[in-house]
Tab-separated table of C-alpha atoms in Angstrom:
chain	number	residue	atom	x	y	z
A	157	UNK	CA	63.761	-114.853	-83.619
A	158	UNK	CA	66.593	-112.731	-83.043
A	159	UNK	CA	66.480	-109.088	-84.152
A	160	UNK	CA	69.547	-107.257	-83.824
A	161	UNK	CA	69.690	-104.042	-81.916
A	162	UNK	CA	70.770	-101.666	-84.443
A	163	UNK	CA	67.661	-102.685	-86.482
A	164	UNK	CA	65.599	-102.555	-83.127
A	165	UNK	CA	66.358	-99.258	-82.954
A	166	UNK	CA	65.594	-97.894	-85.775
A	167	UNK	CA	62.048	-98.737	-86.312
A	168	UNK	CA	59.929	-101.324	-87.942
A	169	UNK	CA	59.803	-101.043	-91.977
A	170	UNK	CA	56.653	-101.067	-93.865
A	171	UNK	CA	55.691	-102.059	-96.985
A	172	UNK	CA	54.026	-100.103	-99.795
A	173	UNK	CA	50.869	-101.424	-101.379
A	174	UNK	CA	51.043	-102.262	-104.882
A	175	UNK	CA	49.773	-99.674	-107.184
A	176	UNK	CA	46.104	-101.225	-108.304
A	177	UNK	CA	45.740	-101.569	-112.525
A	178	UNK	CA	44.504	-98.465	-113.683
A	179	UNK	CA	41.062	-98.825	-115.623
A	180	UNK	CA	40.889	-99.023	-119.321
A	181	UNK	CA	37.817	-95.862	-120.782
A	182	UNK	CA	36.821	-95.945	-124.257
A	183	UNK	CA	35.812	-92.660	-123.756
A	184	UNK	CA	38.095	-89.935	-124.522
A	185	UNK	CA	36.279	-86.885	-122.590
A	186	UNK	CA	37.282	-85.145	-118.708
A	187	UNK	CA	35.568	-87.771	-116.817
A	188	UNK	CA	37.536	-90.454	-117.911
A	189	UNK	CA	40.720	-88.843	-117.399
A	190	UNK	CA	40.055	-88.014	-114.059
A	191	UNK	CA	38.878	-90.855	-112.826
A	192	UNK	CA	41.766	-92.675	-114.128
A	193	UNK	CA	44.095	-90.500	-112.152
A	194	UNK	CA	42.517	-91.356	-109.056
A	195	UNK	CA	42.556	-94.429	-109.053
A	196	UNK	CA	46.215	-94.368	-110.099
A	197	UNK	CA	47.054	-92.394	-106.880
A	198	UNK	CA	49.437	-93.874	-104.051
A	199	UNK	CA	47.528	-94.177	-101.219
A	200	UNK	CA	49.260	-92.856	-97.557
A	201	UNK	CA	50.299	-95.810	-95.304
A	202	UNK	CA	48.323	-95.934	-91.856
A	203	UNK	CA	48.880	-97.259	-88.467
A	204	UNK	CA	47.321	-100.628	-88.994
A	205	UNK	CA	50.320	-101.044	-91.923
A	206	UNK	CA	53.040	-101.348	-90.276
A	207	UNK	CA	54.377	-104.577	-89.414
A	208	UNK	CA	55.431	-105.031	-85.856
A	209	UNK	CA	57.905	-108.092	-84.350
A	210	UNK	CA	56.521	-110.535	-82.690
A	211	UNK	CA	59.936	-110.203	-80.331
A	212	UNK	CA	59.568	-106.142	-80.008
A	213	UNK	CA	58.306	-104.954	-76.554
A	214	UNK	CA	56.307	-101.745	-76.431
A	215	UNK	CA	56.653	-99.370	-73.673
A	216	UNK	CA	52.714	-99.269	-72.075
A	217	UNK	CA	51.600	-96.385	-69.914
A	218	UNK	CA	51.792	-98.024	-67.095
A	219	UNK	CA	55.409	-99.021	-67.350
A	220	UNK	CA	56.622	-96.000	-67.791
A	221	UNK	CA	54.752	-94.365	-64.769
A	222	UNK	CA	56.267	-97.580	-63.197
A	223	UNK	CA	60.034	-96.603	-63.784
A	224	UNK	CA	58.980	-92.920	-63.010
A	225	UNK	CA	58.112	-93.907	-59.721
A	226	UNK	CA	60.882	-95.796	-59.005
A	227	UNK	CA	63.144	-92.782	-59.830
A	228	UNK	CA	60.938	-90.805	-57.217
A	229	UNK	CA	61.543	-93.375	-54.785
A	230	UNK	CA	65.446	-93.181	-55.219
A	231	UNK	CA	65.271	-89.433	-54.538
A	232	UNK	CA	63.800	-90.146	-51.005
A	233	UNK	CA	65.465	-93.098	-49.993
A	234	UNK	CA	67.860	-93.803	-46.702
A	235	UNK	CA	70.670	-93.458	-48.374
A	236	UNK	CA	70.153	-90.572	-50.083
A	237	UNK	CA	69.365	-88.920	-47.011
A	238	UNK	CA	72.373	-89.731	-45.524
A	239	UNK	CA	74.743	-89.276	-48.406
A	240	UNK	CA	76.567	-85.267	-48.848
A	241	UNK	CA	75.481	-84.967	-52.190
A	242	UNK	CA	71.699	-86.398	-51.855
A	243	UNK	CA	71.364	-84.842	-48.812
A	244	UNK	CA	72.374	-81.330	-49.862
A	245	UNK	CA	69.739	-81.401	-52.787
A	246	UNK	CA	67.203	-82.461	-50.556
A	247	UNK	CA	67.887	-79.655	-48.347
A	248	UNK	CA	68.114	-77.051	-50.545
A	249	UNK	CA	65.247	-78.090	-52.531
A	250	UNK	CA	62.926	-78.608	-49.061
A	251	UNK	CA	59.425	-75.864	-48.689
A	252	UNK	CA	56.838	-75.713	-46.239
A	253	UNK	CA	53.352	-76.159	-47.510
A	254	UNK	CA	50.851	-75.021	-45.192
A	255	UNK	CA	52.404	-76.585	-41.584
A	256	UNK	CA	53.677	-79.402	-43.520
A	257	UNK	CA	57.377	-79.421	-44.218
A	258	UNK	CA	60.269	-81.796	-46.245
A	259	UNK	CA	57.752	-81.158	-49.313
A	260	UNK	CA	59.426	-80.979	-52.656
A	261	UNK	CA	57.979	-79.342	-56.033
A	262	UNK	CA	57.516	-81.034	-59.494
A	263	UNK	CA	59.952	-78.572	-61.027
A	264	UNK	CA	62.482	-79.686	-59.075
A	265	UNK	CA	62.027	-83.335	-59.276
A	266	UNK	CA	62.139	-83.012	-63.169
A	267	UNK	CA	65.538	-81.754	-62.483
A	268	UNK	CA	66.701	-84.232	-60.505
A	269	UNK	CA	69.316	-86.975	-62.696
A	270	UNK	CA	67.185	-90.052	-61.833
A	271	UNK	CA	64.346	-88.291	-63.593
A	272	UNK	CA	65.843	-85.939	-66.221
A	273	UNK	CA	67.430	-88.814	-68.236
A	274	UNK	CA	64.213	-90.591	-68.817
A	275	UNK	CA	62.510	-90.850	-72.744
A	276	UNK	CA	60.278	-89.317	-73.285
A	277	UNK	CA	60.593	-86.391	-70.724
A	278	UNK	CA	58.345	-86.602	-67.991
A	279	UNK	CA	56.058	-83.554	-67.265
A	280	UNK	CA	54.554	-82.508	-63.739
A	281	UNK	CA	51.370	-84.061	-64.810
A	282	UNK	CA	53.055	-87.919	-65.010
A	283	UNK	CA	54.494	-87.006	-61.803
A	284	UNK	CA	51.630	-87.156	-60.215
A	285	UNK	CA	49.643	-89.632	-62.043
A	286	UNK	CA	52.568	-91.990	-60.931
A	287	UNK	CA	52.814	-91.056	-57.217
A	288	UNK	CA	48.537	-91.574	-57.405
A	289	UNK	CA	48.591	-94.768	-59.297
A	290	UNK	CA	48.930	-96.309	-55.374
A	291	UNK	CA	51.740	-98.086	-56.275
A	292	UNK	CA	54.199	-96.130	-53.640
A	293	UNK	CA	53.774	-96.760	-49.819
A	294	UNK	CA	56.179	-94.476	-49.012
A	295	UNK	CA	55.486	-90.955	-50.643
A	296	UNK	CA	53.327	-88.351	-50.548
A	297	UNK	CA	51.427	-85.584	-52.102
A	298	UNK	CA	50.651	-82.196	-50.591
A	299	UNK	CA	47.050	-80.900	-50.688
A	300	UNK	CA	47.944	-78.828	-54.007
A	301	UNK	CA	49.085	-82.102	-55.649
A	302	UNK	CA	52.787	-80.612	-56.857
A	303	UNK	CA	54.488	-81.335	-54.458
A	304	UNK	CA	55.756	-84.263	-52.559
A	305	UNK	CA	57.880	-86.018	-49.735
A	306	UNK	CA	58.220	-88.776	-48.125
A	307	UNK	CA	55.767	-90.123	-45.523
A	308	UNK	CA	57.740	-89.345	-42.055
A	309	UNK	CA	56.963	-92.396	-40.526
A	310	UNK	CA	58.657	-94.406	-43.110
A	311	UNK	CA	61.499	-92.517	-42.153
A	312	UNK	CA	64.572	-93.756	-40.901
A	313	UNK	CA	63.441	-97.553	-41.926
A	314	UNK	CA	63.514	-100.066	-38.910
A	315	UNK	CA	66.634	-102.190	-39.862
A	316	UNK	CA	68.777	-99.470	-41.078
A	317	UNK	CA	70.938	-97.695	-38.395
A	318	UNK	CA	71.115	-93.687	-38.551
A	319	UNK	CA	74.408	-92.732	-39.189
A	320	UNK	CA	74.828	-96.296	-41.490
A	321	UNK	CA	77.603	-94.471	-44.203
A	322	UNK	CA	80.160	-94.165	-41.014
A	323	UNK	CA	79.492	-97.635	-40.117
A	324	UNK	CA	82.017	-100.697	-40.546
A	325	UNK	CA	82.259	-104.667	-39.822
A	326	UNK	CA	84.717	-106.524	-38.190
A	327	UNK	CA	86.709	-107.269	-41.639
A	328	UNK	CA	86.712	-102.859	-42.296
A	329	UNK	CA	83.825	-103.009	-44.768
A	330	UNK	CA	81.627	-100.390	-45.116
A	331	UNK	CA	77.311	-100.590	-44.317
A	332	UNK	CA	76.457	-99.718	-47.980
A	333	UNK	CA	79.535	-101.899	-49.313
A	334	UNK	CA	77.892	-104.841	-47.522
A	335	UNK	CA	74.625	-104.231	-49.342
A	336	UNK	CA	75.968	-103.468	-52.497
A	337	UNK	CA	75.729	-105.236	-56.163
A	338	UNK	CA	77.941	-105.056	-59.490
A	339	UNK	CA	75.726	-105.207	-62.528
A	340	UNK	CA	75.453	-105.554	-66.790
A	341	UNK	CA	72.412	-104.962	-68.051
A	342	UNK	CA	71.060	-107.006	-70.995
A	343	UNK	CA	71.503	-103.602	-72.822
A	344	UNK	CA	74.218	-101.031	-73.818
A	345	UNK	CA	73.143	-97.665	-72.393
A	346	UNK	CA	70.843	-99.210	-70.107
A	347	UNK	CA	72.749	-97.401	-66.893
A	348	UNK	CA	72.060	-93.963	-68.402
A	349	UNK	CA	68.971	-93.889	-66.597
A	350	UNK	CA	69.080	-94.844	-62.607
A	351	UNK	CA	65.300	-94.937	-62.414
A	352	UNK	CA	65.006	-97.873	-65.083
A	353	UNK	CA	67.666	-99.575	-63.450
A	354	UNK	CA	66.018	-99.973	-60.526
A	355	UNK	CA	62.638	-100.838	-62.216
A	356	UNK	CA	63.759	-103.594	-64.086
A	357	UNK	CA	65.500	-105.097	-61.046
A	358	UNK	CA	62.347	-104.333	-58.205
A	359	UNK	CA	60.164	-106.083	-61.002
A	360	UNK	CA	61.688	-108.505	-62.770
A	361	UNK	CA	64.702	-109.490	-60.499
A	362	UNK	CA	62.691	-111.221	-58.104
A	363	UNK	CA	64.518	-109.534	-55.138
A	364	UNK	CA	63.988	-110.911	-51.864
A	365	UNK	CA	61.961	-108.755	-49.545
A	366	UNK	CA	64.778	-108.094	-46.880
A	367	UNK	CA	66.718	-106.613	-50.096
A	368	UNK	CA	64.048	-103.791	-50.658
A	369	UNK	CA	63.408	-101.134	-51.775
A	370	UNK	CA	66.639	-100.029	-53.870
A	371	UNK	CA	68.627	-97.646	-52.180
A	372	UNK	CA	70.623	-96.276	-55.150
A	373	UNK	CA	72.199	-96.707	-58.573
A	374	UNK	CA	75.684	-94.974	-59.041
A	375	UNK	CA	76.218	-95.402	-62.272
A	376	UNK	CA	80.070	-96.580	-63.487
A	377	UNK	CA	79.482	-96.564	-66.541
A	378	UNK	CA	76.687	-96.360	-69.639
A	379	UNK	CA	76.697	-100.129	-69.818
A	380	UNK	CA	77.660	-101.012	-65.701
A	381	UNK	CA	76.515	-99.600	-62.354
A	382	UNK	CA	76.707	-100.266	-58.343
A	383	UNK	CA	73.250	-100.931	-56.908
A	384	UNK	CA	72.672	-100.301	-53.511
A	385	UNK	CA	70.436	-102.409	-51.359
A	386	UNK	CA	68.600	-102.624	-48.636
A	387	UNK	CA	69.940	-106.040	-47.315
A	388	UNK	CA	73.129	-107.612	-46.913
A	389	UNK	CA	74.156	-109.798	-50.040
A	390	UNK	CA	77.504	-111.181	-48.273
A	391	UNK	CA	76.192	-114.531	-47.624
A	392	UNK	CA	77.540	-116.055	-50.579
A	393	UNK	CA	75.009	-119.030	-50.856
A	394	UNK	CA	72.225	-116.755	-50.681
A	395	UNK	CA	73.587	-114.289	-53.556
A	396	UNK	CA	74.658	-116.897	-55.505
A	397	UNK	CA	70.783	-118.910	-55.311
A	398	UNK	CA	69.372	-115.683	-56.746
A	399	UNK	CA	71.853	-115.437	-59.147
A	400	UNK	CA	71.291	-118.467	-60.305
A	401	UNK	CA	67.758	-117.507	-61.476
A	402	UNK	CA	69.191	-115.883	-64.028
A	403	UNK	CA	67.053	-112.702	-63.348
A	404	UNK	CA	66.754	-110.463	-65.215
A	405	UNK	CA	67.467	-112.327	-68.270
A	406	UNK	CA	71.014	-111.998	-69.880
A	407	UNK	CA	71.765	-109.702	-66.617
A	408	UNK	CA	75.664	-109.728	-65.008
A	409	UNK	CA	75.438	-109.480	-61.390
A	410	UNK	CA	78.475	-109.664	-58.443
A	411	UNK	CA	78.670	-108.402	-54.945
A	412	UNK	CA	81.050	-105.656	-55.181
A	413	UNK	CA	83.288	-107.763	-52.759
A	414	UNK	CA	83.644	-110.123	-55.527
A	415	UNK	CA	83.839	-107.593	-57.951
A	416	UNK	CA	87.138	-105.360	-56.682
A	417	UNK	CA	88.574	-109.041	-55.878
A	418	UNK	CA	87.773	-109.776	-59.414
A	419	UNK	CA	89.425	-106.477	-60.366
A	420	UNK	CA	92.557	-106.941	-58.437
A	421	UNK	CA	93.307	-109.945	-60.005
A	422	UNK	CA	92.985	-109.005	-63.543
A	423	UNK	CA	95.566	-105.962	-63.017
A	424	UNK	CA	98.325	-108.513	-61.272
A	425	UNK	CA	97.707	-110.866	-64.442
A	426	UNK	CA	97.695	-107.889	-66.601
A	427	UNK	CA	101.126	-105.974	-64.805
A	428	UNK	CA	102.367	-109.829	-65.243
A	429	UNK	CA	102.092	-109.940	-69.030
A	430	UNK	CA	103.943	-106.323	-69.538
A	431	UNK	CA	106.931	-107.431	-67.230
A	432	UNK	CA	107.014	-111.240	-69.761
A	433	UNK	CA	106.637	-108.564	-72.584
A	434	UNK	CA	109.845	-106.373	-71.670
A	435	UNK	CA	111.648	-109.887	-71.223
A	436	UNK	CA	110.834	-110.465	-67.587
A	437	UNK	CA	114.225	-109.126	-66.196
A	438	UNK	CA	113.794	-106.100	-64.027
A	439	UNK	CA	117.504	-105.761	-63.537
A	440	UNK	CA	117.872	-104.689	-67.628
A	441	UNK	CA	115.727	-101.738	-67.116
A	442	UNK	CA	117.035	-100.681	-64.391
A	443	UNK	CA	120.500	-100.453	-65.969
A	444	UNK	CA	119.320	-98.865	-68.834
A	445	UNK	CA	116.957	-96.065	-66.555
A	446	UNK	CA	120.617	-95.819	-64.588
A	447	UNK	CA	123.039	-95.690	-67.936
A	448	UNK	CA	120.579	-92.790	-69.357
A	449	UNK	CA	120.639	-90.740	-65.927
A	450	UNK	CA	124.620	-90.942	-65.950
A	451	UNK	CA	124.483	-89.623	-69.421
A	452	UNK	CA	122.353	-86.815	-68.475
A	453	UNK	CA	124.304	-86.038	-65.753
A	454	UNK	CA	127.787	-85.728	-67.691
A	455	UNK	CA	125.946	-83.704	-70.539
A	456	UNK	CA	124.907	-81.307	-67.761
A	457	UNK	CA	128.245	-80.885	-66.509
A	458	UNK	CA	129.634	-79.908	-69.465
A	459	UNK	CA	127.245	-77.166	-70.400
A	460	UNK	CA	127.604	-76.310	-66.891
A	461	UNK	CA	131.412	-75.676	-66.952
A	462	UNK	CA	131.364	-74.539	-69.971
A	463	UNK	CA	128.770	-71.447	-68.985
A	464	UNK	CA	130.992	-70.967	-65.889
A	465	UNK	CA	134.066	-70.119	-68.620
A	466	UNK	CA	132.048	-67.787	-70.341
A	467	UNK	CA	134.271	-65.850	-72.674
A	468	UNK	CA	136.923	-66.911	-71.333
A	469	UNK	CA	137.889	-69.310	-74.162
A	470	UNK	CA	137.098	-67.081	-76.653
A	471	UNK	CA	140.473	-64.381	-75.205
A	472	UNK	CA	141.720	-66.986	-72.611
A	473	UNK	CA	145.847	-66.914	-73.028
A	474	UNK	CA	147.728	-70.254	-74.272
A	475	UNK	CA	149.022	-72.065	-71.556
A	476	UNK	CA	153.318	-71.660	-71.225
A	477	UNK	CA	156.200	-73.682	-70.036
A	478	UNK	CA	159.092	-72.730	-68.382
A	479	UNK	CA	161.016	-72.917	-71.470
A	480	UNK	CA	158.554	-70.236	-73.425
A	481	UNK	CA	159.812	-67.123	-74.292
A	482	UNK	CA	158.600	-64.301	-71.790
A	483	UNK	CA	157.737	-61.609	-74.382
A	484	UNK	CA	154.931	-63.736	-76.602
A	485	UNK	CA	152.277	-61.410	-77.040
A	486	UNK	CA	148.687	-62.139	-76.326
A	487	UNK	CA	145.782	-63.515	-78.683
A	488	UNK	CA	144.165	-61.039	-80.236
A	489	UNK	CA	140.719	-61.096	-81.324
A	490	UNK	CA	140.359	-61.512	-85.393
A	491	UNK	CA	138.433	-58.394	-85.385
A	492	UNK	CA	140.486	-56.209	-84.428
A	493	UNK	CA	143.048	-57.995	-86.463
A	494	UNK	CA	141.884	-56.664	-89.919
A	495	UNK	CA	140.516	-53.581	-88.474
A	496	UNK	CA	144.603	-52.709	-87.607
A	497	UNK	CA	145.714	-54.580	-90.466
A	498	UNK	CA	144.007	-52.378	-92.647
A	499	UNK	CA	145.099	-49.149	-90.600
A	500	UNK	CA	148.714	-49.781	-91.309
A	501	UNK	CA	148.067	-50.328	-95.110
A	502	UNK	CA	147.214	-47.214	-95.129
A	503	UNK	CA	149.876	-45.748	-93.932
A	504	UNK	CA	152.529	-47.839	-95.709
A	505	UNK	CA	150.839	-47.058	-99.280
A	506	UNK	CA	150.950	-42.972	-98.444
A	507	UNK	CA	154.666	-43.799	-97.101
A	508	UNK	CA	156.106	-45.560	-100.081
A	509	UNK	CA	155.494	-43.037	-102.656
A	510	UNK	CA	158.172	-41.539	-104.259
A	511	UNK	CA	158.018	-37.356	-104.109
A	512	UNK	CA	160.227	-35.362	-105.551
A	513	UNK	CA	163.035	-32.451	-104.701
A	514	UNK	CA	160.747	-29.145	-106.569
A	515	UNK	CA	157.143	-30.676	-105.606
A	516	UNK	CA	158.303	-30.704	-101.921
A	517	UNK	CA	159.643	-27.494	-101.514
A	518	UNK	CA	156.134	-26.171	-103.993
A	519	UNK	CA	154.307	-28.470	-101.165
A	520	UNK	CA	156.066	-26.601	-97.975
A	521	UNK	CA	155.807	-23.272	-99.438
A	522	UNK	CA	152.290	-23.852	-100.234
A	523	UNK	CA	151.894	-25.201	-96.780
A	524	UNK	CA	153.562	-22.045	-94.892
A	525	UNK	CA	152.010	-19.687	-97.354
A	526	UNK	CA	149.332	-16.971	-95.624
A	527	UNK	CA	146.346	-19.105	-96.395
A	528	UNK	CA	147.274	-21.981	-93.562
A	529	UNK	CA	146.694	-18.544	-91.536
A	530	UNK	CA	143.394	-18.746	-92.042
A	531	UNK	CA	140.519	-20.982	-91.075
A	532	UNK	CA	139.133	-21.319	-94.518
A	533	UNK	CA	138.596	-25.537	-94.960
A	534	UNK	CA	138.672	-25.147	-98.708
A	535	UNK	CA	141.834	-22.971	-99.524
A	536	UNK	CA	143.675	-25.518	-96.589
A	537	UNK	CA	142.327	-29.163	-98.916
A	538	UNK	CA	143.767	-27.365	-102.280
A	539	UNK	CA	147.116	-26.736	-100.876
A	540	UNK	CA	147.112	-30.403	-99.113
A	541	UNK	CA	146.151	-31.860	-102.542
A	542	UNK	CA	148.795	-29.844	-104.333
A	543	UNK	CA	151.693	-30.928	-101.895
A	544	UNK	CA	150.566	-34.329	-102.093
A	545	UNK	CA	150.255	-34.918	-105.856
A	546	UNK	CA	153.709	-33.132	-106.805
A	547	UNK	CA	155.503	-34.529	-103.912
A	548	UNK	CA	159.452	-35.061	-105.140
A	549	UNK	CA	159.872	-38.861	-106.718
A	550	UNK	CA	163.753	-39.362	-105.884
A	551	UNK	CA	162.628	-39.237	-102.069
A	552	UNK	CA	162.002	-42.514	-100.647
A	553	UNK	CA	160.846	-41.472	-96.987
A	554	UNK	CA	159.575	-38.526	-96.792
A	555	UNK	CA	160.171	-35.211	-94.564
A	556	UNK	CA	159.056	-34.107	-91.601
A	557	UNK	CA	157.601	-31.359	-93.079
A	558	UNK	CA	155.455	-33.251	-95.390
A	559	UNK	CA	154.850	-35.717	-93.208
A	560	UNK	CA	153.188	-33.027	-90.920
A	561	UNK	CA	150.873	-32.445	-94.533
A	562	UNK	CA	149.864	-35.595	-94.811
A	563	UNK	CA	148.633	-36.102	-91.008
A	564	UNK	CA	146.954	-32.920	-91.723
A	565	UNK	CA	145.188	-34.106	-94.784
A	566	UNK	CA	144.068	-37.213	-92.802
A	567	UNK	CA	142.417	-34.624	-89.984
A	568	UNK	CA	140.237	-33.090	-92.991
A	569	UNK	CA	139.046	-35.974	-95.130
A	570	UNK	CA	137.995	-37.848	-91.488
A	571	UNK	CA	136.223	-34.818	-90.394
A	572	UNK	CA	138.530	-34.546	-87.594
A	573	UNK	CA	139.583	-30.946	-86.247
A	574	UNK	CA	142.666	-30.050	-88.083
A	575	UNK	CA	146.136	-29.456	-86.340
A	576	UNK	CA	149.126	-28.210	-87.892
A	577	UNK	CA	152.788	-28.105	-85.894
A	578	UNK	CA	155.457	-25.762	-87.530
């Protein structure tokens, strides 16, 4: 029967028992009452109530100090020991215990990423009930029984070469390449955890002995990882007689050979479907990628040249012929325009007032009376004012004299220092 994984995961339901009939008493006293409420009572599920799948596989002690084991083991292993990063962990997690050396503690190993990921968390205590199950032949224990390391003459193994990650065939493949598998586990999430990796495929992959033990899982992905072996899985008839097996069930398994040529084909195929998407023709985009470059490049000229003008344009002179006039005057700015424009007003409207014969001579006597002696402000604004307002109307231009009064009077209302020529 199939049971989907999203149920899976959330647990097996149980059913509630039925509520028994509650019993019919005569009697109307305490007892009666009471008893009928207990028996109406809901009684609390137990253990022996819920209904389990037949399908459902429960994780037994024993498996799980299985797959911590095997994430022990991957700690240790060849190519950890010659890999930078494993290597540098291992060395900066090494103590001495007693003469012994190369021993590691339980607080570190529960640190460690194969073992760290596992549910439920480990504790120092499954540690070692896993390494003492007798399972391992190639760890440890120190006398204390926290710490552990692996048994130095299992170290380097017989067929591996010291110094295997520099290594290369004839064809430029690397040692570990050569000895390296693409998987899919039967389930999503199931490459979170290195150390069940490896469990499932030591014990239910049916791995030939020349392929153990696992050297590593480097995860890709939750769902896909690289697993690195202890044998060579080039020989395609081999690899391909295990796969066959079709172990572990509902497992995906390449070489990794097969699997980059695998990948290399699906990005030609899928750079071949964008080019028929675009139309196929190269030559199109090219023109267009060309077209919008010479566009950019004649829109950067022109704010190019015209920051070189600067304000140039704004009081450059208009271009002449031969045939122009020498004497045209320049173009002047429309500020200044109105500001002049405005100046001369001035002047014209104080000019064109008609003054007459008696106010004039009243204005110049005022004018060149004892007070323009003096450097009283006030006494000089009454007698501008005065020679101003009765000025003569039967003048059109007027004198010199009063001209000389009304440059004076301009001095004084701009706050100007006032000057005054006889």
């Amino acid at each position: 029967m199939f049971v989907p994984r999203s149920v899976r995961s959330k647990g097996a339901p149980f059913q509630k028992k039925s509520e028994p009939p509650a019993t019919k008493t005569n009697s109307g006293n305490d007892y009666g009452a009471s008893a009928k409420n207990e028996t109406s009572r809901k009684s609390a599920p137990t253990v022996n109530d819920l209904k389990i799948p037949k399908d459902a596989t429960i994780n037994t002690d024993s498996e799980n100090l299985d797959t911590l084991l095997s994430g022990i083991e991957l700690i240790f292993t060849d190519y950890a020991q010659q890999d930078p990063e494993g290597s540098k962990w291992l060395s900066q997690h090494y103590r001495s215990v007693g003469s012994e050396e190369n021993y590691i503690h339980f607080s570190a190993i529960l640190e460690h990423p194969n073992i760290s990921t596992l549910k439920p968390a480990p504790s120092q205590l499954s540690l070692r009930q896993a390494i003492e199950s007798g399972q391992t032949k190639t760890l440890e224990l120190a006398a204390g029984g926290y710490h552990v390391r692996r048994k130095p003459s299992t170290y380097p193994l017989s067929h591996i070469p010291p110094g295997a990650s520099s290594l290369c065939n004839d064809d430029g493949v690397k040692y570990w390449d050569e000895r390296t598998i693409y998987v899919e586990p039967h389930s999503r999430h199931f490459c979170r955890t290195p150390a069940r990796v490896a469990y499932w495929l030591s014990h239910h992959g049916q791995l030939r002995e020349k392929w153990l033990p696992i050297q590593a899982v480097l995860p890709l992905y939750n769902s896909c990882a690289f697993v690195v072996l202890s044998g060579n899985v080039t020989h395609a008839d081999m690899l391909q007689k295990w796969i066959g097996k079709g172990v572990p069930k509902d497992w995906r398994i390449l070489s990794k050979a097969e699997h980059s040529k695998r990948t290399e084909e699906y990005l030609e195929l899928l750079q071949n479907r964008n080019s028929k998407h675009t139309g196929g023709n190269a030559k199109v985009v090219q023109d267009e990628a060309a077209t919008r470059e010479r566009t950019h490049m004649k829109f950067s000229d022109h704010l190019k040249s015209k920051a070189d003008s600067g304000d140039k344009e704004k009081y450059s002179e208009p271009d002449r012929d031969s045939n122009d006039v020498d004497d045209v005057s320049p173009v002047i700015p429309p500020t200044t325009e109105k500001k002049k424009r405005k100046r001369t007003a001035k002047k014209k409207s104080s000019a064109s007032k008609p003054v007459s014969a008696n106010d004039s001579e009243q204005g110049e006597s005022l004018a060149t009376s004892a007070d323009l002696e003096t450097d009283n402000p006030k006494s000089l604004r009454k007698h501008i004012k005065l020679s101003h307002h009765n000025a003569p109307e039967h003048i059109s231009e007027p004198s010199a004299k009063s001209a000389k009064v009304t440059k004076s009077k301009e001095h004084v209302f701009r706050g100007k220092k006032m000057k005054f020529d006889d």
